[in-house]
Coordinates of C-alpha atoms in Angstrom, one line a residue:
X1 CA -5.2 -20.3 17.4
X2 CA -3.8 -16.9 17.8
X3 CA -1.7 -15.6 15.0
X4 CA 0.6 -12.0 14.6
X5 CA 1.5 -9.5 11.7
X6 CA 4.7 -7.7 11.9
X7 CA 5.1 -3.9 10.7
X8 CA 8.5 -2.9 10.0
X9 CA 10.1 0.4 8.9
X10 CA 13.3 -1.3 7.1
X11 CA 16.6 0.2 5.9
X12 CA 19.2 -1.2 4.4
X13 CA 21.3 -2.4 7.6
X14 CA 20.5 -5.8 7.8
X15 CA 21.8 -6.8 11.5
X16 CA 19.5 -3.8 12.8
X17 CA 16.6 -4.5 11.2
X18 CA 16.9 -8.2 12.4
X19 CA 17.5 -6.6 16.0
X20 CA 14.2 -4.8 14.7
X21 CA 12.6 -8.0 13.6
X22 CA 13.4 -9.9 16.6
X23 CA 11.7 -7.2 19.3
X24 CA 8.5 -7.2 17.2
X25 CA 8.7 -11.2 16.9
X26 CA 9.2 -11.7 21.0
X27 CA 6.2 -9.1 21.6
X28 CA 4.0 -11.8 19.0
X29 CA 5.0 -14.8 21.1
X30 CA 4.8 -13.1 24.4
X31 CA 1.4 -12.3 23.4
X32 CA 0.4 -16.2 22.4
X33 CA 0.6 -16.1 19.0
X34 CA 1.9 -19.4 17.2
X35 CA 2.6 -18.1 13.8
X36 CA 3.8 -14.6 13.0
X37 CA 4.3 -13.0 9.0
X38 CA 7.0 -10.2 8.8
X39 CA 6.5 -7.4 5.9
X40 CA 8.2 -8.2 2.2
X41 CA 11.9 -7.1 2.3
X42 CA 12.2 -7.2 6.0
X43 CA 15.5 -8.2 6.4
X44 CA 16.7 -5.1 3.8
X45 CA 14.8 -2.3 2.0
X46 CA 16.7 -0.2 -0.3
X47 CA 19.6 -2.3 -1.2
X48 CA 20.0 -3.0 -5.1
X49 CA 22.3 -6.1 -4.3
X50 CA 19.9 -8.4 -4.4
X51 CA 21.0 -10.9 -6.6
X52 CA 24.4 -11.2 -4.3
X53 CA 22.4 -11.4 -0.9
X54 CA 20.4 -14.1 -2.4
X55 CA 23.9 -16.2 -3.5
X56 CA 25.4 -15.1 0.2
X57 CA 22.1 -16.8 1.8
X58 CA 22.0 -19.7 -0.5
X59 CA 25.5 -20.7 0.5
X60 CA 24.6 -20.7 4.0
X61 CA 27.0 -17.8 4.5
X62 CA 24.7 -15.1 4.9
X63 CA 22.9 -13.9 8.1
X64 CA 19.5 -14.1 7.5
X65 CA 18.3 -18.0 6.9
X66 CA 20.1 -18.9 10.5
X67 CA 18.7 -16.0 12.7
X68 CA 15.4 -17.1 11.2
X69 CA 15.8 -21.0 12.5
X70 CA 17.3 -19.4 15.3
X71 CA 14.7 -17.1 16.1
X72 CA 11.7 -20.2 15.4
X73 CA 13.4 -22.2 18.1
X74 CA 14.0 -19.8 20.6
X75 CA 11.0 -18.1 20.8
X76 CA 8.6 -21.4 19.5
X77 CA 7.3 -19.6 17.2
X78 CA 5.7 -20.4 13.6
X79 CA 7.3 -17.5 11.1
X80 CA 6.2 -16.5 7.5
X81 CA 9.6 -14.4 6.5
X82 CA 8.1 -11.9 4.6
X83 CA 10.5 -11.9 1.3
X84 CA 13.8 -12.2 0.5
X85 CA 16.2 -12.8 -2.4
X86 CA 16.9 -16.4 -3.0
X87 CA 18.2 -17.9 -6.0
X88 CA 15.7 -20.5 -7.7
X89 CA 15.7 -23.8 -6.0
X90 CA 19.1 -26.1 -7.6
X91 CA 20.0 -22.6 -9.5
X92 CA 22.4 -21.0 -7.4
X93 CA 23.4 -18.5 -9.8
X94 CA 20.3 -18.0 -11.4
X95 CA 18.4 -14.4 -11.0
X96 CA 17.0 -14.6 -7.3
X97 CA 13.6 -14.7 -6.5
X98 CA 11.2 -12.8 -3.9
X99 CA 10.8 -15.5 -1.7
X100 CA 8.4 -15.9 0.8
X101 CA 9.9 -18.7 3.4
X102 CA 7.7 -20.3 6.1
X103 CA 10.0 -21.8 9.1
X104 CA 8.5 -24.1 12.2
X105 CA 8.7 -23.7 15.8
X106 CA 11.6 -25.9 15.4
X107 CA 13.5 -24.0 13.3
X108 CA 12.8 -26.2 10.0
X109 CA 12.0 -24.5 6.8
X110 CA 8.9 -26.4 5.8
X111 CA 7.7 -24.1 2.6
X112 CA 8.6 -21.8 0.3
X113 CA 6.4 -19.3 -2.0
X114 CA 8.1 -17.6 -5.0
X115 CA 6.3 -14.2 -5.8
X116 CA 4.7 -14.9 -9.1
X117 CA 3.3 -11.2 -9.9
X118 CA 6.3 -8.4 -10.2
X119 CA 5.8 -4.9 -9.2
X120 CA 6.8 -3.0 -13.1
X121 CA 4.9 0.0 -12.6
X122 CA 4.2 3.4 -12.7
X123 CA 3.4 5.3 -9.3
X124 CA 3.0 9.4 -9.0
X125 CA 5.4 9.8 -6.1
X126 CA 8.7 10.7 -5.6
X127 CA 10.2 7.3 -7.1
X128 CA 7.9 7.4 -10.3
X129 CA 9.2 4.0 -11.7
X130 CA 9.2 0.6 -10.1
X131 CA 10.6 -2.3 -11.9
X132 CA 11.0 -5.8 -9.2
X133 CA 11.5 -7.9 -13.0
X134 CA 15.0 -5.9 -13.4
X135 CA 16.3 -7.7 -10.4
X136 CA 14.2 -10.7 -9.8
X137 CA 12.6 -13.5 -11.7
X138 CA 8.8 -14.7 -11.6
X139 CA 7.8 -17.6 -9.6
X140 CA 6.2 -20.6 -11.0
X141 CA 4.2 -22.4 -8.0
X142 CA 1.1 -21.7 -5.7
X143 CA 1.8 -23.0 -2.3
X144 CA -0.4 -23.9 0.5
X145 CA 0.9 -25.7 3.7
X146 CA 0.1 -26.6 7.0
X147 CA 0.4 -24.2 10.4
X148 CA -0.7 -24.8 13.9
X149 CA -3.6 -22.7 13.0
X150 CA -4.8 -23.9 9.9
X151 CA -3.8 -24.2 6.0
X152 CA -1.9 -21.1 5.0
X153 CA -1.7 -19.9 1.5
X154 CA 1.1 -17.4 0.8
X155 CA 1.1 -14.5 -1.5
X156 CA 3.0 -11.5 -1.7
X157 CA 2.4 -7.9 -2.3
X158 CA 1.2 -7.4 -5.6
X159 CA -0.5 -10.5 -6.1
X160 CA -3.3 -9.1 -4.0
X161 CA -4.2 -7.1 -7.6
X162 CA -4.7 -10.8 -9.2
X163 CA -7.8 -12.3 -7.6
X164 CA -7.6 -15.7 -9.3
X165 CA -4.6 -16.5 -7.4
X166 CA -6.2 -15.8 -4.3
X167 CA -8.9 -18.6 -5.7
X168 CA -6.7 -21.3 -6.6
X169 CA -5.7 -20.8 -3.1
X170 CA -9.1 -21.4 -1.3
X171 CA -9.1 -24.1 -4.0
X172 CA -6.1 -25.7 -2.7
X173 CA -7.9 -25.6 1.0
X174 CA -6.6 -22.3 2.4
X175 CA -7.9 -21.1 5.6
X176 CA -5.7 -18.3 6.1
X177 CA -3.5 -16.6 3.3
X178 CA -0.7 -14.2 4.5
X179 CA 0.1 -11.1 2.6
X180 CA 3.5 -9.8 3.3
X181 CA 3.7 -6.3 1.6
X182 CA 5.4 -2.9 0.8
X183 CA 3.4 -1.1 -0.9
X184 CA 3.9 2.4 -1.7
X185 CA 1.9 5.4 -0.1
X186 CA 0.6 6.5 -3.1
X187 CA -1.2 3.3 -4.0
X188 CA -2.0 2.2 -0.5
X189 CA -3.9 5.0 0.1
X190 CA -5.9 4.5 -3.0
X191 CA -6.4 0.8 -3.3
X192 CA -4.5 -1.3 0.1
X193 CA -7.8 -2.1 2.1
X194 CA -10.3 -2.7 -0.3
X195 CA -7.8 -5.3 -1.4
X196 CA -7.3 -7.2 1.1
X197 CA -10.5 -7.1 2.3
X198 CA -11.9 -8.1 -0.6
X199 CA -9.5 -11.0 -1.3
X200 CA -11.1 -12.0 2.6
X201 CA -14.4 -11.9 1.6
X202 CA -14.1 -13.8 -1.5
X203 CA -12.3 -16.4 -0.6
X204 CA -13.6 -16.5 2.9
X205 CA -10.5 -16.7 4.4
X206 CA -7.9 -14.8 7.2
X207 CA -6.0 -12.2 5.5
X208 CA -2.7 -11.4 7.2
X209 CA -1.6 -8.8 5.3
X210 CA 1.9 -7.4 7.1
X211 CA 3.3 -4.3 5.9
X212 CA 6.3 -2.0 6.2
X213 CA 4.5 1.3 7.0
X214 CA 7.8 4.6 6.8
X215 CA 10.4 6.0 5.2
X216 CA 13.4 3.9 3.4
X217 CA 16.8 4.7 1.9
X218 CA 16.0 7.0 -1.4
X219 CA 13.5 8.6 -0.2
X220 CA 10.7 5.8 -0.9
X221 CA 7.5 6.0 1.5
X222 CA 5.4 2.9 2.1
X223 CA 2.2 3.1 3.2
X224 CA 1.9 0.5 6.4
X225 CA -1.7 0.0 7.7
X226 CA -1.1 -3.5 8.3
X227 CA -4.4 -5.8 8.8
X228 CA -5.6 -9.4 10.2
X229 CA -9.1 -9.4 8.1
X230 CA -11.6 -12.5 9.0
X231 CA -13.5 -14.4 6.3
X232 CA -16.5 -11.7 6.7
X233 CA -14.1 -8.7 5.8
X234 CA -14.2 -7.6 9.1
X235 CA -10.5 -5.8 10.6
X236 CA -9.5 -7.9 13.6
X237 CA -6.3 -5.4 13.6
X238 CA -4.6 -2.7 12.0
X239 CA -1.5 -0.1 12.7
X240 CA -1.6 3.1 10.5
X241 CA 2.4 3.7 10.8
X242 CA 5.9 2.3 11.9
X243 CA 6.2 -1.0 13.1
X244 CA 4.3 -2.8 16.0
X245 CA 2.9 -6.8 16.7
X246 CA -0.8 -7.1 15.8
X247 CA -2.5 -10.2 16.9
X248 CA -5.6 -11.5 16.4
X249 CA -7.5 -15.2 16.9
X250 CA -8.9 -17.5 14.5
X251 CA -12.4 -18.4 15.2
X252 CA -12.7 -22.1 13.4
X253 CA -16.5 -22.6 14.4
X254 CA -17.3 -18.8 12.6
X255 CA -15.4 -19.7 9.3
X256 CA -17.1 -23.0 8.9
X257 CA -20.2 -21.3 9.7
X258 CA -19.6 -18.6 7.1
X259 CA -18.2 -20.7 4.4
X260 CA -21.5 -23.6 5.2
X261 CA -24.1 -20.4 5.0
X262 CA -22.8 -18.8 1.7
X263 CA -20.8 -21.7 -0.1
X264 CA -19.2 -19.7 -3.1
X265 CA -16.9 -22.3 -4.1
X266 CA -19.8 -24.9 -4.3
X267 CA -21.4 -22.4 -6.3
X268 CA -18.8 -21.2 -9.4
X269 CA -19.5 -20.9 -12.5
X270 CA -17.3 -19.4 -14.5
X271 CA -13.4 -21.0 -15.1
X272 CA -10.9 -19.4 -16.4
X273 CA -9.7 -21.0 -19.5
X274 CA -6.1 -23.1 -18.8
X275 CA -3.1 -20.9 -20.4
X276 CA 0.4 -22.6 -20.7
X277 CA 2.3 -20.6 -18.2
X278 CA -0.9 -21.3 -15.2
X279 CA 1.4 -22.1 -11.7
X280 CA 1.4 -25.6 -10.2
X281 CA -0.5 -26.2 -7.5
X282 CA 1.9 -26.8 -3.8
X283 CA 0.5 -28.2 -0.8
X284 CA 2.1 -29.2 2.1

């Protein structure tokens, strides 16, 4: 039941920070681990093509997709590949999406999670303005699927700021929810634990919250500080900065345990009211 987070340090070379990618993913398998979730924008950080990449990769031209079935299969490993631009689903040439792909040990993709909450904000460091909606789109789905080492809900980033989703996932039967992120130093400093942490405890679930943790083309910094949390809100792991494999265990008798002596789901009270543009609900 062991699992891994991957931190990166990406550029905007996409062969070496697969070459990158791949070290960190055969010290997680050498190390038992049976799923592994790389950071958002793993395979490139930096690049402002991201609309092209995602047409390249939907073609089956581009390099990522096949080094990532490639990868699965060699190594027999379970990945969650952090985000990257793909078109919407029978859209090739619409706006791409943040995409959050899980692939099997056999080298089939078997979900994929849309980031639903884009980053179009203001931060006091050297960038100052962030806006993900100029070159993706929302996502419209929650997703929740099937790993070797339990139900996995998958998030990205910014969602950890939106706590509901985080509750439609325990909802949907998440054990485990990954959280592949970049967030900036400014506001990691400020606000990146208590997040995740707090999404653990309320939803009494594992938080695998991966991270690039450097310095990236232009000058951006992100913060790192990657994290396995357990249902109690506990850190199992955590790397301050550049990359390295953390791995950590599920312990299935503990969450039961947890969840049966404080059952918060069986106990809410409060709904939110149904608005028009709520996600649907994927499980797999």
């Amino acid at each position: 039941m062991s699992f891994a987070v991957i931190q990166m340090v990406s550029q905007d070379d996409i062969a070496a920070n697969l070459l990158q990618a791949r070290r960190l993913l055969e010290q997680a398998a050498a190390g038992g681990a049976r799923l592994a979730v790389l950071p958002e924008n793993f395979s490139a950080l930096g690049r402002r093509d991201a609309a092209a990449l995602g047409r390249l990769e939907a073609s089956g031209e581009g390099p990522v997709l096949p080094w990532l079935q490639r990868t699965a299969r060699e190594l027999g490993l379970w990945i969650v590949a952090g985000t990257l631009p793909l078109p919407p689903q029978g859209e090739p040439e619409g706006k791409p999406r943040a995409c959050s792909l899980m692939v099997d040990e056999h080298g089939e993709f078997v979900a994929r999670y849309d980031k639903l909450h884009l980053f179009d904000v203001d931060v006091s460091d050297s960038r100052g303005r962030y806006r993900e909606s100029d070159d993706y789109a929302h996502g419209g789905q929650i997703v929740v699927a099937d790993t070797p080492v339990g139900r996995l809900g998958l998030t990205v980033c910014y969602d950890l700021r939106f706590p509901e989703l985080y509750s439609a996932l325990r909802e949907a039967g998440a054990e485990l929810i990954s959280a592949p992120s970049a967030f900036t130093r400014v506001t990691g400093a400020a606000h990146w634990e208590v997040l995740i942490r707090s999404r653990a405890i309320e939803t009494q679930c594992y938080l695998l919250a991966a991270a690039q943790g450097g310095i990236h083309p232009g000058g951006r910094e992100t913060y790192g500080h990657s994290l396995i949390v357990d249902p109690w809100g506990r850190k199992l792991a955590e790397h301050a900065d550049g990359e390295a494999a953390l791995l950590a265990e599920r312990d299935t008798a503990e969450q039961a345990a947890i969840r049966d002596r404080m059952p918060v789901l069986r106990h809410k009270r409060f709904f939110a009211a149904a608005e028009p543009r709520q996600p649907d609900v994927e499980t797999l």
